[in-house]
Structures are given as structure tokens and as C-alpha cells.
mmCIF file of C-alpha atoms in Angstrom:
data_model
loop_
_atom_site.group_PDB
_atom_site.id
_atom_site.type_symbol
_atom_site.label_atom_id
_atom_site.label_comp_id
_atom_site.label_asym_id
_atom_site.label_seq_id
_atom_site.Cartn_x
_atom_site.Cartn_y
_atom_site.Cartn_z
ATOM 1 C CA UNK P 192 7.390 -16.669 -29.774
ATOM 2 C CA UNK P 193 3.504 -17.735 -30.214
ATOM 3 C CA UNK P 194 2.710 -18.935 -33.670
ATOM 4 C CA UNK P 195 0.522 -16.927 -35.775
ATOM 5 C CA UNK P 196 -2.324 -18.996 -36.857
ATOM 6 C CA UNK P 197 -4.903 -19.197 -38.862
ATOM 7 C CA UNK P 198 -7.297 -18.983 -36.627
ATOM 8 C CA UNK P 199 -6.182 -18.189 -33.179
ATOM 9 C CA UNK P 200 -8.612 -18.167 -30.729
ATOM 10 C CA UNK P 201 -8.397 -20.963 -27.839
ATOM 11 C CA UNK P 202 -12.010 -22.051 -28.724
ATOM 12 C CA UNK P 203 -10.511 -23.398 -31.886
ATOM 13 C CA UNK P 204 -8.396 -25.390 -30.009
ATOM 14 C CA UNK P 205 -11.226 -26.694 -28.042
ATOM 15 C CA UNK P 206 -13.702 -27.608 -30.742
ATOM 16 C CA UNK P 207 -11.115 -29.973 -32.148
ATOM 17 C CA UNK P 208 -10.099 -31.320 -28.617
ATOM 18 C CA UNK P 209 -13.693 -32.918 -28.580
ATOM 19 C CA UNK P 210 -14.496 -33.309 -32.141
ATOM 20 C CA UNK P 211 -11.464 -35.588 -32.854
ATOM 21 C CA UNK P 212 -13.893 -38.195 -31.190
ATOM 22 C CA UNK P 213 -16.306 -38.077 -33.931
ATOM 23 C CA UNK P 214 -18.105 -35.671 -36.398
ATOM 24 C CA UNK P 215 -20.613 -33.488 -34.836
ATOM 25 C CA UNK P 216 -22.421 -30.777 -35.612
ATOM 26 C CA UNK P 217 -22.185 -26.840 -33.398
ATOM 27 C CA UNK P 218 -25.293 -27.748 -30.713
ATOM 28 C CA UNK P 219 -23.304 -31.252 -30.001
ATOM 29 C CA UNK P 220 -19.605 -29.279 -29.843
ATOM 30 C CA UNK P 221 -21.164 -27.183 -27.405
ATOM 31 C CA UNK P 222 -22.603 -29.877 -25.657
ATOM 32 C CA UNK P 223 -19.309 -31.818 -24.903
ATOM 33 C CA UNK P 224 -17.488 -28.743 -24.486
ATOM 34 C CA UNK P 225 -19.599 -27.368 -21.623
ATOM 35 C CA UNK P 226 -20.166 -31.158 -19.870
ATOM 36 C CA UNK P 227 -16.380 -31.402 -20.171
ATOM 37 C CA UNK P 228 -15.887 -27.782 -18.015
ATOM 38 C CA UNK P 229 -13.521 -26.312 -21.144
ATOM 39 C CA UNK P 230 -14.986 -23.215 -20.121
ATOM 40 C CA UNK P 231 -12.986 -23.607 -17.071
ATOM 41 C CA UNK P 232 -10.115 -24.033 -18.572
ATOM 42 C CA UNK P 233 -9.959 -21.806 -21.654
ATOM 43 C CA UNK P 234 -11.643 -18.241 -22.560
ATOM 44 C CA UNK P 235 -14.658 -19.910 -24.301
ATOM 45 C CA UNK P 236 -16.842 -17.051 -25.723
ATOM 46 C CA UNK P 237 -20.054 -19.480 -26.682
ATOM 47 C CA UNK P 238 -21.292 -16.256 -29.088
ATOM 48 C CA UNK P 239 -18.623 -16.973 -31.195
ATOM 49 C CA UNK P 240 -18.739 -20.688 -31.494
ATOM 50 C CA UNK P 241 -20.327 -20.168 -35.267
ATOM 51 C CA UNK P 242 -17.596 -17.688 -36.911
ATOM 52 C CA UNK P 243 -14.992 -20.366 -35.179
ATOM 53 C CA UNK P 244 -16.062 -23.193 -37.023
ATOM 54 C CA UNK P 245 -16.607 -21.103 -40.243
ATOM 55 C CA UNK P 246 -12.818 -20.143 -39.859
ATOM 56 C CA UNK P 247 -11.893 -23.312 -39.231
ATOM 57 C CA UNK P 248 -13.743 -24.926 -42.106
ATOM 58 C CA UNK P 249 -12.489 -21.929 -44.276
ATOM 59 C CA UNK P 250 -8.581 -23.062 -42.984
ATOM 60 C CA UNK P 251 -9.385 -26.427 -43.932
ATOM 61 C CA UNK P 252 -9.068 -28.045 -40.332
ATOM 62 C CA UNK P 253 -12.406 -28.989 -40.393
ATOM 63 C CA UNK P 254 -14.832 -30.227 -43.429
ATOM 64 C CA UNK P 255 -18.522 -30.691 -43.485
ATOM 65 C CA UNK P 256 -19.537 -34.231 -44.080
ATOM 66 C CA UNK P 257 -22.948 -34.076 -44.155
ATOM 67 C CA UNK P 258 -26.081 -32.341 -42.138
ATOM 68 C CA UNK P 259 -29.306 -33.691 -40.220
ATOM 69 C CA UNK P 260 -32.444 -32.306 -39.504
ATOM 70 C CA UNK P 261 -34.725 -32.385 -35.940
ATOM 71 C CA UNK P 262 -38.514 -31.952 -36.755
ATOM 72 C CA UNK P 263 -38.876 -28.069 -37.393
ATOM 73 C CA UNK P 264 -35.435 -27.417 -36.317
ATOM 74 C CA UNK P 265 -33.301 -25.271 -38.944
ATOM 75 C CA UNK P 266 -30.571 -27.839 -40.676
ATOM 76 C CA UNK P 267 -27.724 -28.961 -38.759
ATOM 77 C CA UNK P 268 -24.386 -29.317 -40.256
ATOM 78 C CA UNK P 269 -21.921 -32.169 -39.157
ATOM 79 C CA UNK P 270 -18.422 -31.219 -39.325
ATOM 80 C CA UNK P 271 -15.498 -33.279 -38.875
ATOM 81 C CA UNK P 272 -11.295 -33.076 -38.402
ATOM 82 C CA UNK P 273 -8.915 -33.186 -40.915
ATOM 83 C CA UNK P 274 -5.730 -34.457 -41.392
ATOM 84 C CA UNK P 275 -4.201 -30.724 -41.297
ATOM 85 C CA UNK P 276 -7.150 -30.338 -38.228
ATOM 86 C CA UNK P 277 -5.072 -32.926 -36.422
ATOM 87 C CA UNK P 278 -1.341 -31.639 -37.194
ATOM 88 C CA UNK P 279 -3.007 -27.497 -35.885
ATOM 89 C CA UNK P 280 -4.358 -29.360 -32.096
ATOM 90 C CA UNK P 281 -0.926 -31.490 -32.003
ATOM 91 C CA UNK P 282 1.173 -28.288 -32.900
ATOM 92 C CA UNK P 283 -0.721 -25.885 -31.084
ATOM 93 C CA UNK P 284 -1.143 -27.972 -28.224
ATOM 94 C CA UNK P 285 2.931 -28.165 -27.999
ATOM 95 C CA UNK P 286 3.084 -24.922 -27.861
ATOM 96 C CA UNK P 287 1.113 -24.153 -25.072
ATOM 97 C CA UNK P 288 2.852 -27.099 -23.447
ATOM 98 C CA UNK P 289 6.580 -25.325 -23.983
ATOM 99 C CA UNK P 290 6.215 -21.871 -24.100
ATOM 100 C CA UNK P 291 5.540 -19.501 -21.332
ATOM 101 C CA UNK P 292 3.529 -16.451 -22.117
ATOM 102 C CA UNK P 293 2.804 -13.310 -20.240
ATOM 103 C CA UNK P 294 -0.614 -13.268 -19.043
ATOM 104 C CA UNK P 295 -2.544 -10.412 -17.758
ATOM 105 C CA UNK P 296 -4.196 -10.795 -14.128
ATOM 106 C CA UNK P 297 -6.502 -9.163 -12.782
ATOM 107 C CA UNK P 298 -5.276 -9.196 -9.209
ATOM 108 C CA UNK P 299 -1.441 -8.089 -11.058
ATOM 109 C CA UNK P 300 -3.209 -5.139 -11.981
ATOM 110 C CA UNK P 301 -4.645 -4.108 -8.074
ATOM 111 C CA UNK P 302 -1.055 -4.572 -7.124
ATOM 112 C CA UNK P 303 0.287 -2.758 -9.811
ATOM 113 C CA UNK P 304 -1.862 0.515 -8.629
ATOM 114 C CA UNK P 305 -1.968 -0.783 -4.682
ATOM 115 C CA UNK P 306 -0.471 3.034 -3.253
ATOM 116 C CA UNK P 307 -3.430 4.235 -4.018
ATOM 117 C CA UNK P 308 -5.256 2.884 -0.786
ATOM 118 C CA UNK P 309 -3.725 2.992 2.751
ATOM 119 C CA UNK P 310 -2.163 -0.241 3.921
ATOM 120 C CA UNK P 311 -4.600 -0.847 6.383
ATOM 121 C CA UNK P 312 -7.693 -0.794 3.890
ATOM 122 C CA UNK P 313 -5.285 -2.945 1.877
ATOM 123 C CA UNK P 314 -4.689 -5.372 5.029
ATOM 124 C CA UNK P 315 -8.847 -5.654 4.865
ATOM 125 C CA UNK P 316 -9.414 -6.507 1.082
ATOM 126 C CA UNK P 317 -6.533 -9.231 1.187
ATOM 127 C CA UNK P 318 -7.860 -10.536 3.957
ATOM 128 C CA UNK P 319 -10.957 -10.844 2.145
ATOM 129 C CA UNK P 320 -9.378 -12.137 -1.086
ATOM 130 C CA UNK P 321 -8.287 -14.886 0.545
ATOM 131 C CA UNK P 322 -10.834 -15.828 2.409
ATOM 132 C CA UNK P 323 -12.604 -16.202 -0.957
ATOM 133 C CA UNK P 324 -9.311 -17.987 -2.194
ATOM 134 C CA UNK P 325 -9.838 -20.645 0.533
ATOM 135 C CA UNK P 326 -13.398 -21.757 -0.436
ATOM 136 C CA UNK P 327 -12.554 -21.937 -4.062
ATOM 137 C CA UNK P 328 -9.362 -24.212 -2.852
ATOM 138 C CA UNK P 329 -11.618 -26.264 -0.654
ATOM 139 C CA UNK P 330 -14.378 -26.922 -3.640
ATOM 140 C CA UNK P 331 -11.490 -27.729 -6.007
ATOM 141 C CA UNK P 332 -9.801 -30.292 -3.579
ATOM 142 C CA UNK P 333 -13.157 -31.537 -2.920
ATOM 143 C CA UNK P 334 -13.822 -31.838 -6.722
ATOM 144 C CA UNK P 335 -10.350 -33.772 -7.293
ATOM 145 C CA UNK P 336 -11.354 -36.212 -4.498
ATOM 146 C CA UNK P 337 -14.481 -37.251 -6.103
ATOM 147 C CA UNK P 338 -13.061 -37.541 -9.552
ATOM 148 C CA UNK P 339 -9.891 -39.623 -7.989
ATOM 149 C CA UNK P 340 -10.384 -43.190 -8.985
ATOM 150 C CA UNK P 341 -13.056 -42.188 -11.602
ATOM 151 C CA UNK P 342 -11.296 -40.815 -14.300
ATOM 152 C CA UNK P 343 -7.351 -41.201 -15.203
ATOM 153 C CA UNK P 344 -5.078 -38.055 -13.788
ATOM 154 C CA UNK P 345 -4.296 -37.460 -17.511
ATOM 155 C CA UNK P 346 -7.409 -35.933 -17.869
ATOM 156 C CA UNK P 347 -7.432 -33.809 -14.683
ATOM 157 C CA UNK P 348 -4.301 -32.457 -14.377
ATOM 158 C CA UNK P 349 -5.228 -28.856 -15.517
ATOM 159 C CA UNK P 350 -7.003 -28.674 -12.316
ATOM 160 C CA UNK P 351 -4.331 -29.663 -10.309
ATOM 161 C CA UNK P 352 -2.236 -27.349 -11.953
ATOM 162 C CA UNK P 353 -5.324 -24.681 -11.295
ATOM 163 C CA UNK P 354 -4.929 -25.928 -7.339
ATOM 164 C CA UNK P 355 -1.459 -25.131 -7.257
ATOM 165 C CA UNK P 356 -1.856 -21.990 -8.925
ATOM 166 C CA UNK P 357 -4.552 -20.936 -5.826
ATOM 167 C CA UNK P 358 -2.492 -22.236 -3.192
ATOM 168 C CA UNK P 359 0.625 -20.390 -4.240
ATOM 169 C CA UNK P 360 -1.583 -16.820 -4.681
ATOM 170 C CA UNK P 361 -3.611 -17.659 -1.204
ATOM 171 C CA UNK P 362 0.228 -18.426 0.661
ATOM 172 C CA UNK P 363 1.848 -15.142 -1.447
ATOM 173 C CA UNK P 364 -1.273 -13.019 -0.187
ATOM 174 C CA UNK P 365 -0.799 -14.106 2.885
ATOM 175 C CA UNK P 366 3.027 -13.171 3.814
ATOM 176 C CA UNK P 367 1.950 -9.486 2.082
ATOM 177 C CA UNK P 368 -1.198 -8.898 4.519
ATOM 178 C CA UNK P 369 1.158 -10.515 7.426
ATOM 179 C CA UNK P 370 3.971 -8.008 6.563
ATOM 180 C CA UNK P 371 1.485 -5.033 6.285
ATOM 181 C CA UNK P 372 0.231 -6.317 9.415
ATOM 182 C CA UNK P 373 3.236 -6.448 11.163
ATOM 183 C CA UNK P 374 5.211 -3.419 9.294
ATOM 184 C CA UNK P 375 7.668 -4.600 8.312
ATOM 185 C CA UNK P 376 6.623 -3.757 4.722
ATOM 186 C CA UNK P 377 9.488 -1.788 3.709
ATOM 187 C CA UNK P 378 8.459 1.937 2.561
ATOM 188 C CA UNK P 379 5.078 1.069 4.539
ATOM 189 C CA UNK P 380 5.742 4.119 7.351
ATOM 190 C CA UNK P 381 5.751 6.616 3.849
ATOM 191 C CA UNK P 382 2.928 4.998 2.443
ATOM 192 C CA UNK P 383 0.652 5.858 5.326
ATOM 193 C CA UNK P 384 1.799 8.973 5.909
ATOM 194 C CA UNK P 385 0.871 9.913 2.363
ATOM 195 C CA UNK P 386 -2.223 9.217 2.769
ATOM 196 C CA UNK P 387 -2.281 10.683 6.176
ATOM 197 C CA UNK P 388 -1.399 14.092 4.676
ATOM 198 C CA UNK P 389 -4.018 13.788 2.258
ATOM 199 C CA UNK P 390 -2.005 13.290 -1.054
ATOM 200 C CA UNK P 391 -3.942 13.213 -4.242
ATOM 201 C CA UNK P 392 -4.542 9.180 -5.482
ATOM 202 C CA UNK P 393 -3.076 10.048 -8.836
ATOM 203 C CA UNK P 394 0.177 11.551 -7.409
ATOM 204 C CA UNK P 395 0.279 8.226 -5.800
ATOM 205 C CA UNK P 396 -0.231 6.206 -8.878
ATOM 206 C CA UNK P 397 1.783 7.794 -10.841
ATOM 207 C CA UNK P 398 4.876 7.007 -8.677
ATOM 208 C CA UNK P 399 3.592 3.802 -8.257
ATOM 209 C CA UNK P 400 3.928 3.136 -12.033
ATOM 210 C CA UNK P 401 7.631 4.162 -12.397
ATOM 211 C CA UNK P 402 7.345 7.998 -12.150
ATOM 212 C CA UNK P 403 9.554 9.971 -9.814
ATOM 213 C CA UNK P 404 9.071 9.934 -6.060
ATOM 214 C CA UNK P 405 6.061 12.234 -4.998
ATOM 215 C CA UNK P 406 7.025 15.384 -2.751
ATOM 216 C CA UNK P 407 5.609 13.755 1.092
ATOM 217 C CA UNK P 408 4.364 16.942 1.826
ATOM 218 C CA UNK P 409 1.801 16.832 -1.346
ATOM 219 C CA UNK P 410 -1.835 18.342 -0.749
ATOM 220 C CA UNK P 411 -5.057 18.455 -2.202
#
């Protein structure tokens, strides 16, 4: 089970990722965080950046040890990691590391719901998921290449694990479009004929989502 922390919001996690490195102040967390990609890798909401630290500073995981000032530029306060700072980015970091946790998906969700269309409409979008999925593979495996040899793995390896994660949705996709294709998509013969016959989408969803098996024969 996750731990319920003080603050818990992956940007936490993120701001003391960089600022371990040194004090900074918010524009300079930013900074790093965005040159670094940790958007890409975590739910960064940049809006929120401010409370973060305030929470954090309020926890006690960072402290404010001093501020600096740019011409006419408002004050900037420079923050820096604590000792209990440190021990929250170890611990939480273990976590992450040990414990799987249900995550919603977006594309679990269009599956979830999928009766609603007829298979061969279905056949179309996959087919143009992962044609999409292909080009983002390609850029990523182009991206790895040019960082190979420039940087050590241990600092790349959430986008290899991001790689893997494409390839396996792009191969799962797909076997689904090739068994729609094919029909051998077991229940696939019903499914068409539903829609055939004109059955209402929500009669469809609903059995979709556990309900009982819709009467075939269903009409507007």
C-alpha cells in the first residue's frame, strides 16, 4: 500500500531529484526540471510548482537559505534539502521502485467501452493508433541512440522502460486488429450483428461493463 505523505504529489518528488545538487530558487527548479524532460516522466503541473515548495518547506524537506534579487525582478528565494528532504526522495523513491500500482489509461478506458463501435470501425482506429505508436517508437529509439555513449544508462533507463512499454501496446494492438481482421475474435459474429440490427450504444455499454447480456434482437 502507497504511503501517505505529507505532501504527495510527484512534482515533490521531482523538485528534490534536482535540488539535491544545490540550493536554488523556483525559476532555476523549473529550469533543470524542464531541460532534464521530468515532464516526460512524471505528471508535472508547472501552475503548481509554488504551493509545492510551500508544502514542502511547511513539511520541513526543504528550508530557505537565503534569497537574491535580478534588477527589477520581484525577490527570489533559494531553497535547499534537508536531512528529512533526503530520507522523503530515498523512501519515496523505493516505493515507486517496489510497489506496483494501478494506473488509469486512457486507451484501458476505449477498450473498456469498445462494443460500442462495430469491429470494423474498430479495425480502422487501431490501425491508426498504431501507426501513431510507430513514429513515437521510432523518435524514442532515435533519441536513445543519440544519448548512447553520452550519458550513463543509469540516467536513461526510464525511457527504455517507456520503449518497452510502446512496443508491448503497438505488438498487443496489433494481434487485436489482426484477430478482428481475420474473425477469429471470439463473440465478434454477435458484435456486428448488434450493430447491424441497430441496437442502442448504451445497451451495448452497459453489457460491456458487466451487466447482463443484451436481448440480439434490441431496437431503437
Amino acid at each position: 500500500m502507497a504511503t501517505k505523505r505529507k505532501v504527495n504529489n510527484l512534482l515533490a518528488l521531482a523538485v528534490l531529484s534536482v535540488i539535491v545538487e544545490r540550493p536554488m530558487h523556483r525559476y532555476e527548479i523549473a529550469a533543470t526540471l524542464k531541460d532534464r524532460g521530468k515532464d516526460r516522466d512524471m505528471d508535472i503541473k508547472w501552475g503548481s510548482l509554488y504551493t509545492v515548495v510551500q508544502n514542502m518547506a511547511k513539511a520541513g524537506f526543504l528550508e530557505v537559505v537565503g534569497s537574491e534579487r535580478d534588477g527589477a525582478r520581484p525577490e527570489r528565494v533559494i531553497y535547499r534539502i534537508t536531512d528529512a528532504g533526503r530520507a522523503e526522495m530515498a523512501d519515496w523513491t523505493r516505493e515507486l521502485l517496489s510497489t506496483p500500482e494501478t494506473e488509469h489509461h486512457h486507451f484501458t478506458a476505449g477498450l473498456s467501452i469498445l462494443a460500442v463501435l462495430p469491429p470494423e470501425e474498430v479495425v480502422e482506429l487501431l490501425g491508426t493508433r498504431i501507426a501513431a505508436l510507430d513514429e513515437i517508437i521510432d523518435r524514442t529509439r532515435a533519441d536513445l541512440a543519440a544519448l548512447a555513449g553520452t550519458l550513463p544508462r543509469l540516467f536513461v533507463v526510464e525511457s527504455e522502460f517507456g520503449l518497452a512499454m510502446l512496443e508491448a501496446e503497438a505488438a498487443w494492438a496489433r494481434g487485436l486488429r489482426e484477430e478482428l481482421r481475420a474473425g477469429t475474435f471470439s463473440g465478434q459474429d454477435l458484435w456486428r450483428q448488434w450493430h447491424a440490427e441497430g441496437m442502442r450504444a448504451d445497451r451495448i455499454a452497459d453489457f460491456t461493463e458487466g451487466g447482463a447480456a443484451p436481448d440480439q434482437h434490441d431496437q431503437h
